[in-house]
Short mmCIF file of C-alpha atoms (C1' of nucleotides) in Angstrom, two decimals:
data_model
loop_
_atom_site.label_atom_id
_atom_site.label_comp_id
_atom_site.label_asym_id
_atom_site.label_seq_id
_atom_site.Cartn_x
_atom_site.Cartn_y
_atom_site.Cartn_z
CA MET A 24 12.99 29.15 8.51
CA PRO A 25 9.53 30.35 9.61
CA ALA A 26 6.70 27.89 10.13
CA THR A 27 4.48 27.47 7.12
CA GLY A 28 0.70 27.62 7.10
CA THR A 29 0.56 23.88 7.54
CA GLY A 30 2.95 24.10 10.43
CA ASP A 31 0.64 26.56 12.11
CA ARG A 32 -2.29 24.25 11.58
CA ILE A 33 -0.41 21.47 13.29
CA ALA A 34 0.49 23.69 16.20
CA GLU A 35 -3.12 24.81 16.53
CA ALA A 36 -4.32 21.24 16.47
CA LEU A 37 -1.93 20.27 19.22
CA GLN A 38 -3.07 23.27 21.25
CA LEU A 39 -6.69 22.32 20.86
CA VAL A 40 -6.10 18.78 22.02
CA ARG A 41 -4.02 19.87 24.97
CA GLY A 42 -6.57 22.47 25.96
CA THR A 43 -9.61 20.22 25.99
CA LEU A 44 -8.37 16.81 27.06
CA PRO A 45 -6.29 15.15 29.71
CA ILE A 46 -3.16 14.00 27.96
CA THR A 47 -0.06 12.19 29.09
CA ARG A 48 3.28 12.97 27.54
CA ARG A 49 6.11 10.59 27.04
CA VAL A 50 9.52 10.74 25.44
CA CYS A 51 10.61 7.69 23.44
CA GLN A 52 14.02 6.53 22.34
CA PRO A 53 14.40 5.08 18.87
CA GLY A 54 13.20 1.51 18.79
CA THR A 55 10.59 1.75 21.52
CA ALA A 56 7.08 0.72 20.58
CA ILE A 57 4.12 2.87 21.63
CA TYR A 58 1.89 -0.10 21.01
CA GLU A 59 2.11 -3.43 19.27
CA ALA A 60 -0.19 -5.41 17.05
CA GLY A 61 -2.65 -7.44 19.09
CA GLU A 62 -2.61 -5.14 22.10
CA VAL A 63 -5.96 -3.95 23.40
CA PHE A 64 -6.80 -0.53 22.04
CA ARG A 65 -7.61 2.16 24.56
CA SER A 66 -5.80 5.29 23.53
CA LEU A 67 -4.85 7.39 20.58
CA HIS A 68 -1.52 9.11 20.31
CA ILE A 69 -0.30 12.26 18.65
CA VAL A 70 3.27 12.71 17.59
CA HIS A 71 4.64 15.87 19.13
CA ALA A 72 8.24 15.40 18.04
CA GLY A 73 10.24 12.81 16.15
CA VAL A 74 9.12 10.12 13.73
CA PHE A 75 7.32 6.81 14.08
CA LYS A 76 6.93 3.91 11.73
CA LEU A 77 3.89 1.67 11.53
CA VAL A 78 4.72 -1.99 10.96
CA THR A 79 2.02 -4.36 9.78
CA ARG A 80 2.65 -8.07 10.18
CA SER A 81 0.98 -11.12 8.71
CA SER A 82 0.38 -14.27 10.65
CA ASP A 83 3.04 -16.06 8.65
CA GLY A 84 5.84 -13.65 9.43
CA ARG A 85 5.83 -11.22 6.55
CA GLU A 86 6.10 -7.64 7.66
CA GLN A 87 5.69 -4.28 6.04
CA VAL A 88 6.23 -0.68 7.04
CA THR A 89 2.86 0.83 6.21
CA GLY A 90 3.35 4.38 7.31
CA LEU A 91 5.60 7.06 8.72
CA GLN A 92 4.14 9.53 11.15
CA PHE A 93 5.58 12.95 11.83
CA LYS A 94 4.68 15.74 14.23
CA GLY A 95 0.95 16.32 14.31
CA ASP A 96 0.13 12.88 12.92
CA TRP A 97 -1.95 10.47 14.96
CA LEU A 98 -1.24 6.90 15.92
CA GLY A 99 -3.65 4.18 16.86
CA PHE A 100 -6.65 4.57 14.58
CA ASP A 101 -6.11 1.01 13.44
CA GLY A 102 -7.38 -0.19 16.80
CA VAL A 103 -10.75 1.52 16.73
CA ALA A 104 -12.49 -1.03 14.54
CA SER A 105 -11.61 -4.24 16.32
CA GLY A 106 -10.58 -3.04 19.75
CA ARG A 107 -7.07 -4.29 19.15
CA HIS A 108 -4.20 -2.69 17.35
CA GLY A 109 -3.34 -4.02 13.91
CA ALA A 110 0.23 -2.82 13.68
CA ASP A 111 3.25 -1.86 15.74
CA ALA A 112 4.04 1.82 16.22
CA VAL A 113 7.76 2.20 16.72
CA ALA A 114 9.81 5.34 17.23
CA ILE A 115 12.61 5.69 14.72
CA ASP A 116 14.03 8.80 16.32
CA THR A 117 13.99 10.34 19.76
CA SER A 118 10.36 11.36 19.90
CA GLU A 119 7.70 12.81 22.12
CA ILE A 120 4.25 11.36 22.05
CA TRP A 121 1.02 12.65 23.53
CA THR A 122 -1.53 10.09 24.57
CA VAL A 123 -5.28 10.56 25.06
CA ARG A 124 -7.78 7.96 26.11
CA TYR A 125 -10.15 7.23 23.27
CA GLU A 126 -13.06 7.34 25.68
CA ASP A 127 -12.13 10.82 26.87
CA LEU A 128 -11.72 11.93 23.31
CA LEU A 129 -15.18 10.72 22.33
CA ARG A 130 -16.73 12.54 25.26
CA ALA A 131 -14.90 15.73 24.43
CA CYS A 132 -15.91 15.45 20.78
CA ALA A 133 -19.57 15.62 21.73
CA THR A 134 -19.16 19.17 22.95
CA GLN A 135 -16.28 20.23 20.74
CA PRO A 136 -17.11 19.83 17.07
CA ALA A 137 -13.74 21.28 16.14
CA LEU A 138 -12.01 18.47 17.97
CA MET A 139 -14.04 15.83 16.20
CA HIS A 140 -13.36 17.36 12.87
CA LEU A 141 -9.69 17.48 13.70
CA MET A 142 -9.64 13.77 14.30
CA HIS A 143 -11.58 13.06 11.14
CA VAL A 144 -9.17 15.15 9.14
CA ALA A 145 -6.26 13.24 10.60
CA MET A 146 -7.82 9.90 9.69
CA SER A 147 -8.79 11.09 6.26
CA ARG A 148 -5.33 12.41 5.53
CA GLU A 149 -3.84 9.13 6.58
CA MET A 150 -6.11 7.17 4.26
CA THR A 151 -5.19 9.42 1.37
CA ARG A 152 -1.52 8.98 2.14
CA ASP A 153 -1.85 5.21 2.27
CA ARG A 154 -3.49 5.23 -1.13
CA ASP A 155 -0.90 7.47 -2.66
CA MET A 156 1.68 5.06 -1.34
CA LEU A 157 -0.12 2.17 -3.00
CA LEU A 158 -0.28 4.11 -6.24
CA SER A 159 3.45 4.79 -6.18
CA ILE A 160 4.37 1.24 -5.33
CA CYS A 161 2.18 -0.24 -8.03
CA THR A 162 2.95 2.15 -10.85
CA LEU A 163 6.48 3.48 -10.42
CA PRO A 164 9.84 1.82 -10.94
CA ALA A 165 12.28 1.61 -8.08
CA ASP A 166 14.23 4.80 -8.75
CA ALA A 167 11.13 6.94 -8.91
CA ARG A 168 9.80 5.43 -5.71
CA VAL A 169 12.99 6.27 -3.87
CA ALA A 170 12.92 9.78 -5.28
CA GLY A 171 9.33 10.13 -4.18
CA PHE A 172 10.20 8.87 -0.74
CA LEU A 173 12.88 11.53 -0.33
CA GLN A 174 10.56 14.21 -1.64
CA GLN A 175 7.84 13.16 0.79
CA TRP A 176 10.27 13.14 3.67
CA ALA A 177 11.55 16.57 2.75
CA SER A 178 8.10 18.06 2.38
CA ALA A 179 7.01 16.51 5.67
CA LEU A 180 9.88 18.39 7.30
CA ALA A 181 9.15 21.56 5.37
CA GLU A 182 5.50 21.56 6.40
CA ARG A 183 6.62 21.48 10.00
CA GLY A 184 9.07 24.31 9.61
CA LEU A 185 12.16 22.14 9.92
CA ARG A 186 15.28 22.56 7.85
CA THR A 187 15.28 20.67 4.60
CA ASP A 188 18.61 21.73 3.19
CA GLN A 189 20.21 18.81 4.97
CA ILE A 190 18.23 15.69 5.78
CA THR A 191 19.17 12.81 7.99
CA LEU A 192 17.38 9.61 7.07
CA ARG A 193 16.59 7.87 10.31
CA MET A 194 16.13 4.50 8.68
CA THR A 195 18.42 1.83 7.35
CA ARG A 196 18.33 0.94 3.67
CA ALA A 197 16.45 -2.19 4.60
CA GLU A 198 13.72 -0.20 6.35
CA ILE A 199 13.41 2.25 3.48
CA GLY A 200 13.24 -0.64 1.07
CA ASN A 201 10.61 -2.41 3.10
CA SER A 202 8.42 0.66 3.22
CA LEU A 203 8.76 1.06 -0.57
CA GLY A 204 8.32 -2.58 -1.50
CA MET A 205 11.86 -3.25 -2.63
CA LYS A 206 15.09 -4.72 -1.34
CA LEU A 207 17.88 -2.87 0.39
CA GLU A 208 20.30 -3.32 -2.51
CA THR A 209 17.81 -1.70 -4.83
CA VAL A 210 17.49 1.28 -2.50
CA SER A 211 21.24 1.60 -2.33
CA ARG A 212 21.58 1.52 -6.09
CA ALA A 213 18.75 3.99 -6.57
CA LEU A 214 20.35 6.42 -4.14
CA SER A 215 23.69 6.04 -5.89
CA ARG A 216 22.08 6.81 -9.23
CA LEU A 217 20.25 9.84 -7.84
CA ALA A 218 23.54 11.08 -6.41
CA ARG A 219 25.37 10.49 -9.69
CA ASP A 220 22.69 12.49 -11.52
CA GLY A 221 23.07 15.34 -9.05
CA LEU A 222 19.51 15.10 -7.72
CA ILE A 223 20.83 14.46 -4.23
CA ALA A 224 24.24 14.64 -2.60
CA PHE A 225 25.62 12.77 0.36
CA CYS A 226 27.16 14.83 3.09
CA GLY A 227 28.79 13.98 6.36
CA THR A 228 30.63 10.81 7.14
CA GLY A 229 27.82 8.25 7.19
CA ARG A 230 25.63 7.83 4.15
CA ARG A 231 22.43 8.86 5.87
CA ASP A 232 22.83 12.59 5.53
CA ILE A 233 21.82 13.98 2.20
CA THR A 234 21.14 17.34 0.65
CA ILE A 235 18.52 17.93 -1.99
CA PRO A 236 19.40 20.85 -4.22
CA ASP A 237 16.00 20.91 -5.87
CA VAL A 238 13.08 19.10 -4.27
CA ASP A 239 10.82 19.67 -7.25
CA ALA A 240 13.32 18.01 -9.56
CA LEU A 241 13.09 14.91 -7.38
CA GLY A 242 9.34 14.87 -7.65
CA ALA A 243 9.53 15.31 -11.39
CA ILE A 244 11.30 12.05 -12.05
CA ALA A 245 8.11 10.13 -11.30
CA GLY A 246 6.31 12.15 -13.94
CA ARG A 247 9.15 11.74 -16.37
CA HIS A 248 8.80 7.98 -16.20
CA ALA A 249 5.03 8.12 -16.55
CA ALA A 250 5.40 10.27 -19.65
CA THR A 251 7.37 7.53 -21.39
CA LEU A 252 4.49 5.17 -20.80
CA GLN A 253 2.26 6.75 -23.41
CA MET B 2 -27.52 -19.20 4.02
CA PRO B 3 -28.38 -17.23 7.17
CA ALA B 4 -26.78 -13.87 7.83
CA THR B 5 -23.67 -14.09 9.95
CA GLY B 6 -22.88 -12.00 13.01
CA THR B 7 -21.05 -9.53 10.85
CA GLY B 8 -23.96 -9.34 8.50
CA ASP B 9 -26.19 -8.45 11.41
CA ARG B 10 -23.82 -5.74 12.46
CA ILE B 11 -23.94 -4.25 8.99
CA ALA B 12 -27.73 -4.34 8.98
CA GLU B 13 -27.86 -2.69 12.39
CA ALA B 14 -25.46 -0.01 11.26
CA LEU B 15 -27.59 0.77 8.25
CA GLN B 16 -30.66 0.90 10.47
CA LEU B 17 -29.00 3.32 12.84
CA VAL B 18 -27.99 5.67 10.06
CA ARG B 19 -31.38 5.58 8.44
CA GLY B 20 -33.09 6.16 11.75
CA THR B 21 -31.14 9.22 12.81
CA LEU B 22 -30.29 11.05 9.64
CA PRO B 23 -31.85 12.35 6.47
CA ILE B 24 -30.52 10.15 3.71
CA THR B 25 -31.04 10.03 -0.02
CA ARG B 26 -31.03 6.74 -1.85
CA ARG B 27 -29.88 6.14 -5.35
CA VAL B 28 -29.47 3.16 -7.60
CA CYS B 29 -26.39 3.09 -9.82
CA GLN B 30 -25.60 1.13 -12.93
CA PRO B 31 -22.12 -0.31 -13.35
CA GLY B 32 -19.72 2.38 -14.48
CA THR B 33 -21.44 5.34 -12.87
CA ALA B 34 -19.31 7.42 -10.52
CA ILE B 35 -20.71 8.52 -7.18
CA TYR B 36 -18.03 11.17 -7.03
CA GLU B 37 -14.78 11.89 -8.78
CA ALA B 38 -11.38 13.05 -7.68
CA GLY B 39 -11.24 16.81 -7.36
CA GLU B 40 -14.95 17.25 -6.68
CA VAL B 41 -15.89 19.28 -3.64
CA PHE B 42 -16.63 17.05 -0.70
CA ARG B 43 -19.99 17.46 1.00
CA SER B 44 -21.41 14.03 1.61
CA LEU B 45 -20.52 10.55 2.71
CA HIS B 46 -22.06 7.49 1.16
CA ILE B 47 -22.85 4.03 2.40
CA VAL B 48 -23.08 1.08 0.10
CA HIS B 49 -26.42 -0.61 0.53
CA ALA B 50 -26.08 -3.07 -2.33
CA GLY B 51 -23.55 -3.86 -5.02
CA VAL B 52 -19.85 -3.10 -5.19
CA PHE B 53 -17.81 0.03 -5.78
CA LYS B 54 -14.19 0.54 -6.67
CA LEU B 55 -12.04 3.45 -5.56
CA VAL B 56 -9.68 4.70 -8.23
CA THR B 57 -6.77 6.92 -7.26
CA ARG B 58 -5.07 8.91 -10.00
CA SER B 59 -1.79 10.74 -10.18
CA SER B 60 -1.34 14.03 -11.95
CA ASP B 61 0.65 12.34 -14.68
CA GLY B 62 -1.99 9.82 -15.61
CA ARG B 63 -1.13 6.73 -13.61
CA GLU B 64 -4.13 5.19 -11.95
CA GLN B 65 -4.71 2.58 -9.33
CA VAL B 66 -7.69 0.80 -7.84
CA THR B 67 -7.16 1.41 -4.15
CA GLY B 68 -10.19 -0.23 -2.68
CA LEU B 69 -13.35 -2.24 -3.17
CA GLN B 70 -16.39 -1.38 -1.10
CA PHE B 71 -19.23 -3.76 -0.36
CA LYS B 72 -22.51 -3.42 1.46
CA GLY B 73 -22.07 -1.53 4.70
CA ASP B 74 -18.81 0.09 3.63
CA TRP B 75 -18.55 3.84 3.42
CA LEU B 76 -17.40 6.02 0.58
CA GLY B 77 -16.02 9.51 0.67
CA PHE B 78 -13.79 9.69 3.73
CA ASP B 79 -10.95 10.73 1.49
CA GLY B 80 -12.59 14.11 1.07
CA VAL B 81 -12.77 15.06 4.71
CA ALA B 82 -9.19 16.23 5.04
CA SER B 83 -8.94 18.59 2.11
CA GLY B 84 -12.56 19.31 1.31
CA ARG B 85 -12.14 17.63 -2.06
CA HIS B 86 -12.28 14.01 -3.01
CA GLY B 87 -9.00 12.27 -3.73
CA ALA B 88 -10.33 9.38 -5.78
CA ASP B 89 -13.18 8.28 -8.01
CA ALA B 90 -15.85 6.02 -6.58
CA VAL B 91 -17.30 3.93 -9.38
CA ALA B 92 -19.97 1.25 -9.26
CA ILE B 93 -18.84 -2.05 -10.73
CA ASP B 94 -22.22 -3.67 -10.38
CA THR B 95 -25.78 -2.52 -10.16
CA SER B 96 -25.69 -0.91 -6.75
CA GLU B 97 -27.66 1.10 -4.29
CA ILE B 98 -26.00 3.89 -2.41
CA TRP B 99 -27.21 5.90 0.56
CA THR B 100 -25.95 9.44 0.85
CA VAL B 101 -25.78 11.61 3.95
CA ARG B 102 -24.53 15.16 4.19
CA TYR B 103 -21.35 15.29 6.22
CA GLU B 104 -22.65 18.34 8.05
CA ASP B 105 -25.81 16.52 9.10
CA LEU B 106 -23.76 13.57 10.18
CA LEU B 107 -21.53 15.69 12.39
CA ARG B 108 -24.54 17.27 14.04
CA ALA B 109 -26.13 13.93 14.66
CA CYS B 110 -22.90 12.55 16.06
CA ALA B 111 -22.92 15.14 18.82
CA THR B 112 -26.01 13.57 20.32
CA GLN B 113 -25.54 10.00 19.14
CA PRO B 114 -22.25 8.58 20.33
CA ALA B 115 -23.10 5.25 18.73
CA LEU B 116 -23.30 6.91 15.35
CA MET B 117 -19.95 8.56 15.79
CA HIS B 118 -18.36 5.33 16.84
CA LEU B 119 -19.91 3.63 13.84
CA MET B 120 -18.23 6.05 11.53
CA HIS B 121 -14.91 5.72 13.29
CA VAL B 122 -15.10 1.97 13.05
CA ALA B 123 -15.77 2.22 9.34
CA MET B 124 -12.78 4.50 8.80
CA SER B 125 -10.56 2.37 10.96
CA ARG B 126 -11.53 -0.80 9.18
CA GLU B 127 -10.77 0.81 5.88
CA MET B 128 -7.32 1.86 6.99
CA THR B 129 -6.56 -1.63 8.19
CA ARG B 130 -7.73 -3.06 4.90
CA ASP B 131 -5.57 -0.65 2.94
CA ARG B 132 -2.56 -1.70 4.93
CA ASP B 133 -3.23 -5.37 4.54
CA MET B 134 -3.43 -4.73 0.83
CA LEU B 135 -0.07 -3.01 0.89
CA LEU B 136 1.37 -5.91 2.83
CA SER B 137 0.11 -8.41 0.29
CA ILE B 138 1.28 -6.45 -2.69
CA CYS B 139 4.75 -5.90 -1.29
CA THR B 140 5.40 -9.37 0.11
CA LEU B 141 3.52 -11.90 -1.98
CA PRO B 142 4.14 -13.24 -5.49
CA ALA B 143 1.46 -12.84 -8.12
CA ASP B 144 -0.29 -16.18 -7.64
CA ALA B 145 -0.70 -15.69 -3.92
CA ARG B 146 -2.05 -12.18 -4.43
CA VAL B 147 -4.69 -13.44 -6.82
CA ALA B 148 -5.59 -16.23 -4.41
CA GLY B 149 -5.85 -13.69 -1.61
CA PHE B 150 -8.03 -11.48 -3.76
CA LEU B 151 -10.48 -14.29 -4.38
CA GLN B 152 -10.49 -15.23 -0.73
CA GLN B 153 -11.19 -11.64 0.30
CA TRP B 154 -13.97 -11.35 -2.21
CA ALA B 155 -15.51 -14.59 -1.02
CA SER B 156 -15.33 -13.65 2.63
CA ALA B 157 -16.78 -10.22 1.90
CA LEU B 158 -19.78 -12.01 0.41
CA ALA B 159 -19.93 -14.51 3.24
CA GLU B 160 -19.93 -11.77 5.88
CA ARG B 161 -22.96 -10.30 4.19
CA GLY B 162 -24.82 -13.54 4.01
CA LEU B 163 -24.52 -13.92 0.26
CA ARG B 164 -23.83 -17.18 -1.49
CA THR B 165 -20.17 -18.00 -1.93
CA ASP B 166 -20.41 -21.36 -3.62
CA GLN B 167 -20.48 -19.60 -6.95
CA ILE B 168 -18.88 -16.21 -7.40
CA THR B 169 -19.16 -13.82 -10.28
CA LEU B 170 -16.18 -11.52 -10.57
CA ARG B 171 -17.53 -8.16 -11.60
CA MET B 172 -14.23 -6.91 -12.87
CA THR B 173 -12.15 -7.50 -15.96
CA ARG B 174 -8.73 -9.11 -15.64
CA ALA B 175 -7.25 -5.68 -16.22
CA GLU B 176 -9.13 -4.22 -13.26
CA ILE B 177 -8.22 -7.09 -11.00
CA GLY B 178 -4.62 -6.77 -12.06
CA ASN B 179 -4.60 -3.07 -11.48
CA SER B 180 -5.95 -3.46 -7.99
CA LEU B 181 -3.31 -6.09 -7.23
CA GLY B 182 -0.38 -4.33 -8.82
CA MET B 183 0.10 -6.64 -11.76
CA LYS B 184 -0.81 -6.91 -15.44
CA LEU B 185 -3.86 -8.57 -16.89
CA GLU B 186 -1.85 -11.40 -18.46
CA THR B 187 -0.42 -12.24 -15.07
CA VAL B 188 -3.89 -12.39 -13.55
CA SER B 189 -5.05 -14.64 -16.33
CA ARG B 190 -2.12 -16.99 -15.88
CA ALA B 191 -2.54 -17.04 -12.12
CA LEU B 192 -6.20 -17.95 -12.45
CA SER B 193 -5.35 -20.68 -14.92
CA ARG B 194 -2.81 -22.13 -12.52
CA LEU B 195 -5.25 -21.99 -9.61
CA ALA B 196 -7.82 -23.78 -11.75
CA ARG B 197 -5.30 -26.39 -12.86
CA ASP B 198 -4.43 -27.05 -9.20
CA GLY B 199 -8.08 -27.45 -8.34
CA LEU B 200 -8.22 -24.49 -5.96
CA ILE B 201 -10.88 -22.86 -8.10
CA ALA B 202 -13.03 -23.97 -10.99
CA PHE B 203 -14.58 -22.00 -13.79
CA CYS B 204 -18.25 -22.46 -14.36
CA GLY B 205 -20.68 -21.01 -16.79
CA THR B 206 -19.91 -19.81 -20.25
CA GLY B 207 -17.84 -16.70 -19.57
CA ARG B 208 -14.74 -16.96 -17.46
CA ARG B 209 -15.95 -14.68 -14.71
CA ASP B 210 -17.93 -17.24 -12.76
CA ILE B 211 -15.89 -19.40 -10.47
CA THR B 212 -16.46 -21.81 -7.65
CA ILE B 213 -14.13 -22.15 -4.70
CA PRO B 214 -14.27 -25.65 -3.25
CA ASP B 215 -12.25 -24.68 -0.18
CA VAL B 216 -11.82 -21.02 0.71
CA ASP B 217 -9.29 -21.75 3.44
CA ALA B 218 -7.08 -23.62 0.99
CA LEU B 219 -6.94 -20.47 -1.10
CA GLY B 220 -5.85 -18.41 1.87
CA ALA B 221 -3.22 -20.95 2.76
CA ILE B 222 -1.22 -20.51 -0.41
CA ALA B 223 0.01 -17.15 0.81
CA GLY B 224 1.33 -18.78 3.96
CA ARG B 225 2.84 -21.60 1.97
CA HIS B 226 4.93 -19.14 0.03
CA ALA B 227 5.97 -17.25 3.14
CA ALA B 228 7.08 -20.52 4.73
CA THR B 229 9.57 -21.11 1.94
CA LEU B 230 11.14 -17.76 2.70
CA GLN B 231 12.81 -18.93 5.89
"C1'" DC C 19 -21.85 -11.78 -40.14
"C1'" DG C 20 -18.49 -8.31 -38.73
"C1'" DA C 21 -16.56 -5.27 -35.11
"C1'" DG C 22 -15.39 -4.74 -30.53
"C1'" DT C 23 -14.19 -6.37 -26.05
"C1'" DC C 24 -12.41 -9.75 -23.09
"C1'" DC C 25 -9.61 -13.70 -22.13
"C1'" DT C 26 -5.81 -17.03 -22.89
"C1'" DT C 27 -1.37 -18.64 -24.11
"C1'" DG C 28 3.26 -18.50 -25.96
"C1'" DA C 29 7.90 -16.31 -26.64
"C1'" DC C 30 10.97 -13.01 -25.28
"C1'" DC C 31 13.12 -9.62 -22.33
"C1'" DC C 32 14.22 -6.64 -18.50
"C1'" DG C 33 14.04 -4.76 -13.76
"C1'" DC C 34 14.78 -6.17 -9.65
"C1'" DG C 35 15.77 -9.95 -6.34
"C1'" DT C 36 19.51 -12.95 -4.88
"C1'" DC C 37 24.03 -14.08 -3.69
"C1'" DA C 38 28.43 -12.73 -2.71
"C1'" DA C 39 32.47 -9.92 -1.75
"C1'" DC C 40 34.18 -5.93 0.27
"C1'" DG C 41 34.79 -1.44 2.85
"C1'" DG C 42 33.55 1.86 6.58
"C1'" DC C 43 32.05 2.82 11.16
"C1'" DC C 44 31.26 1.57 15.65
"C1'" DG C 45 31.74 -0.43 20.53
"C1'" DT C 46 34.21 -3.87 23.22
"C1'" DG C 47 38.02 -6.01 25.18
"C1'" DG C 48 42.62 -7.68 25.17
"C1'" DC D 14 46.66 1.33 21.38
"C1'" DC D 15 45.10 -1.96 17.93
"C1'" DA D 16 42.38 -6.24 17.06
"C1'" DC D 17 38.11 -7.86 16.61
"C1'" DG D 18 33.25 -8.70 15.45
"C1'" DG D 19 28.81 -6.74 14.24
"C1'" DC D 20 26.09 -3.81 11.61
"C1'" DC D 21 25.48 -0.97 7.72
"C1'" DG D 22 26.16 0.36 3.03
"C1'" DT D 23 27.94 -0.37 -1.82
"C1'" DT D 24 28.74 -2.78 -5.92
"C1'" DG D 25 29.07 -6.61 -9.18
"C1'" DA D 26 27.32 -11.00 -11.39
"C1'" DC D 27 23.61 -13.73 -12.32
"C1'" DG D 28 18.84 -15.59 -12.49
"C1'" DC D 29 13.90 -15.33 -12.29
"C1'" DG D 30 9.18 -13.44 -11.94
"C1'" DG D 31 6.45 -10.95 -14.22
"C1'" DG D 32 6.08 -7.25 -17.91
"C1'" DT D 33 5.73 -6.82 -22.99
"C1'" DC D 34 4.44 -8.10 -27.45
"C1'" DA D 35 1.84 -10.83 -30.40
"C1'" DA D 36 -1.49 -14.21 -32.10
"C1'" DG D 37 -5.74 -16.30 -31.71
"C1'" DG D 38 -10.27 -17.91 -29.59
"C1'" DA D 39 -14.87 -16.87 -27.34
"C1'" DC D 40 -18.64 -13.98 -26.51
"C1'" DT D 41 -21.79 -9.94 -27.32
"C1'" DC D 42 -23.98 -6.53 -29.78
"C1'" DG D 43 -25.06 -4.23 -33.83
#
DNA sequence: CGAGTCCTTGACCCGCGTCAACGGCCGTGG
DNA sequence: CCACGGCCGTTGACGCGGGTCAAGGACTCG
């Protein structure tokens, strides 16, 4: 499958960063944290391969997956405001991360407007995504949220030119549930219902590999529910 | 009550922007929208007085309050990524807004690192706030969310040096509920329970003016619930 | 004084959380 | 080789928090 326009944009962005800044690369195994909440903020990171989850914690022990970052997404913006990170960034797949010192980035931005805009776009996109997430969680029932999650995952892969005919979820049911504001049993049931209705199909031995015959049909089930509201 | 450290920071930030950029000022009545979802993005806005809500909408008619912005907060970042706004920004009180063209801002940032950092801090803070919101909504029961909402509102006022002994909620129960992911009846019941337990008290004729004898006690009820989880 | 909006409170119900049992897949060690 | 325990996923039964529906009170603006 050829890279899409968005995929090209991501590649260009990565090029631009690599061309204008000193970066360090690092490969991470699933489970390793790039940074953790409370750590002093010094650097930003760009996902070059793999997937990361952002985990926000409260002082009393509650925790919440507040974002999933794919290739081209940035990590670490949460530290800019206070000088300390506000979440953990954990690899959920074998991943490669590029790291740039925030200081270097600021300096480079002064002479490279394109670079600055790039960063702003990344932050802006992330804010929009967070809000869409909030919208889904607050207004959709469990099944639609799971369907939306799969659709988002699939389109994230598609944008990056990766195969979407067969998808391997790199998260447990509990993690998916946490990121969607529901419990693991609810995720399991939702997936079973989606499979029964033919919107997805499990393949392979484990139950983490799925195929999505029609991505748009998945996205439509959110709308279908909303329609019954009126 | 004297301005706190944070209040000073906000004042300084406003000074810096006004000193280095052409801005336009505008006073808004409650209900007026600074921008709406879908509009072409050209400018950023800084709240100079009053309160704004951000309303995110889905294509099928669901809508969600995804943020409240007080003095010193910025509006419009959601438009940077795509060139179009992704939400409505609506005044919920008589407010004054300062507007700067994004283009001008970028130019000024090239020579004024402090200005650039200021903007980054504002974006970063907003992302952190969004995620804390998600955490609350996904992990706390209704009463604790309402308590947290009041606490946040009170501390937003306190940071800006405004009186917090008596607070006027500038939103209907429906709006509060929407922003917290619950229905207006649930908000009403939660407030009644908080009042019965002495954590808040209604004052004045309408039921929008409340006093909070102990702000920290309000914040603690979230933790109290979390403690029972273990 | 009437209409409209907002808020409160009760009664009922349902989606999802909780608890529990069970099966599959893995790595480890006898 | 199989036995074992740990983790993950599925499914059922049941209960509860909060959504839904409905009635009524308080305030505001004509």
